[in-house]
Tab-separated table of C-alpha atoms and ligand atoms in Angstrom:
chain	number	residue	atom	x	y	z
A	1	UNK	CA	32.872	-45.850	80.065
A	2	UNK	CA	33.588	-43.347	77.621
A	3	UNK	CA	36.510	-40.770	78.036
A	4	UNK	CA	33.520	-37.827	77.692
A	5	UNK	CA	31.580	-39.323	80.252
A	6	UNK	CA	35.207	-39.502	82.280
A	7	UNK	CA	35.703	-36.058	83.664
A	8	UNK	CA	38.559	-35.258	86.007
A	9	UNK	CA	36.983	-33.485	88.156
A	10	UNK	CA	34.531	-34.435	90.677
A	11	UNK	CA	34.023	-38.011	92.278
A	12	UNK	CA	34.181	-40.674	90.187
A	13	UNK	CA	30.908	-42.922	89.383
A	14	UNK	CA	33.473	-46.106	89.318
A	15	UNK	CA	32.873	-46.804	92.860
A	16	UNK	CA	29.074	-47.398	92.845
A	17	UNK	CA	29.394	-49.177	89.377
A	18	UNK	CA	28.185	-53.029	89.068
A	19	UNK	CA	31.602	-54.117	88.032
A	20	UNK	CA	32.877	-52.601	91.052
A	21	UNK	CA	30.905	-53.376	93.294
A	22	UNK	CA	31.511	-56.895	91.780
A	23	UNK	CA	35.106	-56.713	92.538
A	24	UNK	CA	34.561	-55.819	95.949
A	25	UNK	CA	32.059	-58.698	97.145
A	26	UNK	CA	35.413	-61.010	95.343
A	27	UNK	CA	38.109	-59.163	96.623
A	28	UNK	CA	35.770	-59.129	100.593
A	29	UNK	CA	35.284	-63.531	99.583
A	30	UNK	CA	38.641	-64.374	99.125
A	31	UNK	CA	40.356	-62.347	102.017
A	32	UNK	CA	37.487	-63.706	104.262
A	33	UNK	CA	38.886	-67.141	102.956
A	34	UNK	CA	42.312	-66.145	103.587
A	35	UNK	CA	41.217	-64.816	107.287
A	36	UNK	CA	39.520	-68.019	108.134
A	37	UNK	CA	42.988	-69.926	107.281
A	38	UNK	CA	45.220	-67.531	109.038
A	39	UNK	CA	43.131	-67.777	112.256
A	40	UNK	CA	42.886	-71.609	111.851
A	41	UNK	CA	46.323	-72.559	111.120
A	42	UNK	CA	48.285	-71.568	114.850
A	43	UNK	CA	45.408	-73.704	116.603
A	44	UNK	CA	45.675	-76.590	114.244
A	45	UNK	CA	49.963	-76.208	113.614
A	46	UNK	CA	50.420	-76.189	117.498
A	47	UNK	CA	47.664	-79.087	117.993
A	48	UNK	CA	50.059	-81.182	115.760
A	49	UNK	CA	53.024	-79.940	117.394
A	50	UNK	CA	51.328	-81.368	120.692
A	51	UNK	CA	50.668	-84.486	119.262
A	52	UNK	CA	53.544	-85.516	116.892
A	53	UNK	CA	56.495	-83.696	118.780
A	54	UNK	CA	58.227	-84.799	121.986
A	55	UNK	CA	59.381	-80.701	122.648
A	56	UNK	CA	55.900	-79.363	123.020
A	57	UNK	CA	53.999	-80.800	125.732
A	58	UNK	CA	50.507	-81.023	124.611
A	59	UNK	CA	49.249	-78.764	127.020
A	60	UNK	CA	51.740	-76.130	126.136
A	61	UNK	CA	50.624	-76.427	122.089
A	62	UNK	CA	47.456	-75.867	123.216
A	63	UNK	CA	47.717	-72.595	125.173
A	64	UNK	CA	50.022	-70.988	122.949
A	65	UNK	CA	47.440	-71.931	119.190
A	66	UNK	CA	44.554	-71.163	121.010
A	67	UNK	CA	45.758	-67.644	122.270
A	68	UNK	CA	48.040	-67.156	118.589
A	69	UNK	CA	44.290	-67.854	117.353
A	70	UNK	CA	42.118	-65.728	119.273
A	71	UNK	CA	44.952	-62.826	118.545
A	72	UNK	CA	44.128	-63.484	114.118
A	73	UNK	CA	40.822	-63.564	115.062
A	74	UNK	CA	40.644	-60.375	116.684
A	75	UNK	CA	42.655	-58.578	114.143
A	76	UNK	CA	40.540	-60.332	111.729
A	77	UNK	CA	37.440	-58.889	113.054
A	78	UNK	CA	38.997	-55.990	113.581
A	79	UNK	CA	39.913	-55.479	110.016
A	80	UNK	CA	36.363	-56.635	108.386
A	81	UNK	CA	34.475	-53.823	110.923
A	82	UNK	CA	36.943	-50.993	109.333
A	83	UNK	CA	35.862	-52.080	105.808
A	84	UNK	CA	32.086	-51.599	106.801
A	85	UNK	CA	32.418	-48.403	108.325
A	86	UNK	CA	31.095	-45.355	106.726
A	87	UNK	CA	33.309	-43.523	103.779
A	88	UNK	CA	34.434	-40.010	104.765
A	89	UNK	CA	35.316	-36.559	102.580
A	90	UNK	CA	37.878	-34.318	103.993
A	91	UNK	CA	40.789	-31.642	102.820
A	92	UNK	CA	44.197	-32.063	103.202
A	93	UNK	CA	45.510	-29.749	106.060
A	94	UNK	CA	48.918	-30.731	106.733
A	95	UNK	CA	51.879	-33.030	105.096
A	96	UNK	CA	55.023	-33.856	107.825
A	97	UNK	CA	58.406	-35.639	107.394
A	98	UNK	CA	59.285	-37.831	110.332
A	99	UNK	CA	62.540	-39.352	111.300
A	100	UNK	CA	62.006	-42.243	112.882
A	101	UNK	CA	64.457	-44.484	114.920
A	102	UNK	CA	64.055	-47.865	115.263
A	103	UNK	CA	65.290	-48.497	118.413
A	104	UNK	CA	64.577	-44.814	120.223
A	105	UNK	CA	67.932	-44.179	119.643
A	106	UNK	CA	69.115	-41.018	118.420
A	107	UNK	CA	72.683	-42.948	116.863
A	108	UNK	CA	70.468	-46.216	115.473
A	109	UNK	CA	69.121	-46.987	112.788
A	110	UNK	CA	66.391	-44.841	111.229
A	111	UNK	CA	63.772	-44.234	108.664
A	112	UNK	CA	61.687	-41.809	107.604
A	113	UNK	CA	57.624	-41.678	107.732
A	114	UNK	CA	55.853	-39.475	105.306
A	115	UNK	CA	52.345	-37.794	107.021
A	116	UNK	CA	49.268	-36.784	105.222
A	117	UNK	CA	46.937	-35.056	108.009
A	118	UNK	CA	43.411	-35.049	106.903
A	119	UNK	CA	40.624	-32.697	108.306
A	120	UNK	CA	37.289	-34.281	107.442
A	121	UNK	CA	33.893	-32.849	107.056
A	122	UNK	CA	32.987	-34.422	110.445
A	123	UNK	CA	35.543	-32.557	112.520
A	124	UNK	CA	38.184	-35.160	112.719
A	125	UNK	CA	41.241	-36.041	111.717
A	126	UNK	CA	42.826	-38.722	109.714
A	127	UNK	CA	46.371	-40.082	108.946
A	128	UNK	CA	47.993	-41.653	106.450
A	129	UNK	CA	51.070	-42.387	106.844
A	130	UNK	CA	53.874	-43.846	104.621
A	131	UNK	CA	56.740	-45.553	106.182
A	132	UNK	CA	60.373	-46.053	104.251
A	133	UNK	CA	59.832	-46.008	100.658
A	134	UNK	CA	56.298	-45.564	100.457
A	135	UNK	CA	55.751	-41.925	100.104
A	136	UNK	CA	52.836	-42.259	97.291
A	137	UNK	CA	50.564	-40.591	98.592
A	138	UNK	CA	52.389	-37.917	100.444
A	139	UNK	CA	53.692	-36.886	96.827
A	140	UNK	CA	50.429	-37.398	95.302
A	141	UNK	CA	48.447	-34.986	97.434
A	142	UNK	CA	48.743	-31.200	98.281
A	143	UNK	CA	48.123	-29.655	101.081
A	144	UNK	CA	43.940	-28.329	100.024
A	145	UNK	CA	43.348	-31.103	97.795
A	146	UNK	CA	39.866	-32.438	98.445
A	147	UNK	CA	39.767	-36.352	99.366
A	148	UNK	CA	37.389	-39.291	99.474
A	149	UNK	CA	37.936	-42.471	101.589
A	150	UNK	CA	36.518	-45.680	100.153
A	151	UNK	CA	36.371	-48.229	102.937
A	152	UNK	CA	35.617	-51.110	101.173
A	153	UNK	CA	38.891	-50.765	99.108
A	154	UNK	CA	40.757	-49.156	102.061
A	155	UNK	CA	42.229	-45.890	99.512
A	156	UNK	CA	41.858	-42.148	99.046
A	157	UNK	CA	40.330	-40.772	96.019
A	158	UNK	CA	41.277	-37.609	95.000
A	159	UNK	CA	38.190	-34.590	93.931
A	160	UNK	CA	40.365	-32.739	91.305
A	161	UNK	CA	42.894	-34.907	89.118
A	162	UNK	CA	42.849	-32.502	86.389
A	163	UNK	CA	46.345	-31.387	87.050
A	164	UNK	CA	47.968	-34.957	87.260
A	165	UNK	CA	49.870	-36.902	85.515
A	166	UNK	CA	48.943	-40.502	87.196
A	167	UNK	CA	46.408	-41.608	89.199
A	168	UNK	CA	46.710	-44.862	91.770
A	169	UNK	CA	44.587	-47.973	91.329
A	170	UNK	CA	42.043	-47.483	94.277
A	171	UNK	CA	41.612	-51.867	94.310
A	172	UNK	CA	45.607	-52.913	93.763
A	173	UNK	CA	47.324	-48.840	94.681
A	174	UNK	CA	49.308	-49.398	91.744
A	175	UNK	CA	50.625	-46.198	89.880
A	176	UNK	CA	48.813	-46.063	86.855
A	177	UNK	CA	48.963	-42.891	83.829
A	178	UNK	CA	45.843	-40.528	84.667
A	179	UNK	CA	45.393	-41.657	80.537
A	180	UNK	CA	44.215	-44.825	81.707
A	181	UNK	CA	40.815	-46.012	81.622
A	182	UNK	CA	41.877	-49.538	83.476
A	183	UNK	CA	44.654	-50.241	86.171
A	184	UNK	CA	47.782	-52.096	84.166
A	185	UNK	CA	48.031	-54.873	86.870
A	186	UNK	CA	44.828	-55.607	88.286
A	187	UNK	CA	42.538	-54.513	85.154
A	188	UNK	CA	40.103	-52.916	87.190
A	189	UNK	CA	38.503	-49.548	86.173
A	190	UNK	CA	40.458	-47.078	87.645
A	191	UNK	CA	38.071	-44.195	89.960
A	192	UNK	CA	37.946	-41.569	87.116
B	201	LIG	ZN1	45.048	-52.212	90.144
């Protein structure tokens, strides 16, 4: 699309267009592929552990795949349900730093988690949350911004970019310069 036709303001047309919606239906194949292995391959590994191996009674394999299975399965399902909920529009109410220790010790080891509390149109509110080194987001957005979720590609878009200086691939989340028409890793249009 055109830079003119590009403004950066307002929700972006990217997510509704054929190429997009194109990328999703891949992107939705090939981690359905990838789901289907993962939820096969504790069933089928412990099977041939049963068989082949004098440490793992047969029995044993069984139990343990078939329960390692049910558990991908489940987060599987889980997963694919999220990505065919609704999208939602909300404003950004709140941004925390957390310390966070790993063991619930005050003396152990610790890292920080970086809070974006969302109130959405509905009433509700949503979190995202950075943990470590990922604080994208919580540096990309300001507390009144107004935000999209797009479910099928699992990011935030963000109403007003006029005032930035990058903007994050909505397919890959890679940091790209709000110049860009495409993302610089993935290639796809960027949702501007
Ligand atoms: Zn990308």
């Amino acid at each position: 699309m055109p830079e003119e036709e590009r403004p950066l303001v307002g929700w972006s047309r990217v997510a509704d267009s054929p190429e997009m919606l194109e990328t999703i239906k891949k992107n939705r194949k090939s981690s359905l592929g990838f789901a289907v292995v993962l939820t096969l391959l504790f069933p089928v590994g412990f099977l041939l552990a049963g068989l082949f191996s004098d440490e793992m009674p047969l029995n044993d394999a069984l139990i343990i795949g078939g329960v390692l299975g049910l558990f991908m399965l489940a987060l599987n399902l889980w997963r694919f349900a999220n990505m065919n909920q609704r999208g939602w529009e909300g404003v950004v109410v709140k941004k925390l730093e957390k310390r966070r220790y790993e063991k619930r010790e005050i003396s152990g080891p610790s890292y920080m988690e970086y809070i974006v509390l969302i109130k959405t149109d509905g009433g509700k509110t949503k979190r995202i949350v950075g943990r470590k080194w990922d604080r994208d987001m919580y540096d990309y957005l300001e507390i009144g911004d107004r935000v999209r979720y797009h479910p099928a590609v699992e990011t935030i878009e963000k109403y007003d970019k006029s005032k930035d200086e990058v903007i994050y691939c909505n397919v890959c989340r890679r940091r790209n310069p709000i110049q860009n028409d495409r993302c610089e890793r993935c290639n796809n249009l960027l949702f501007k």
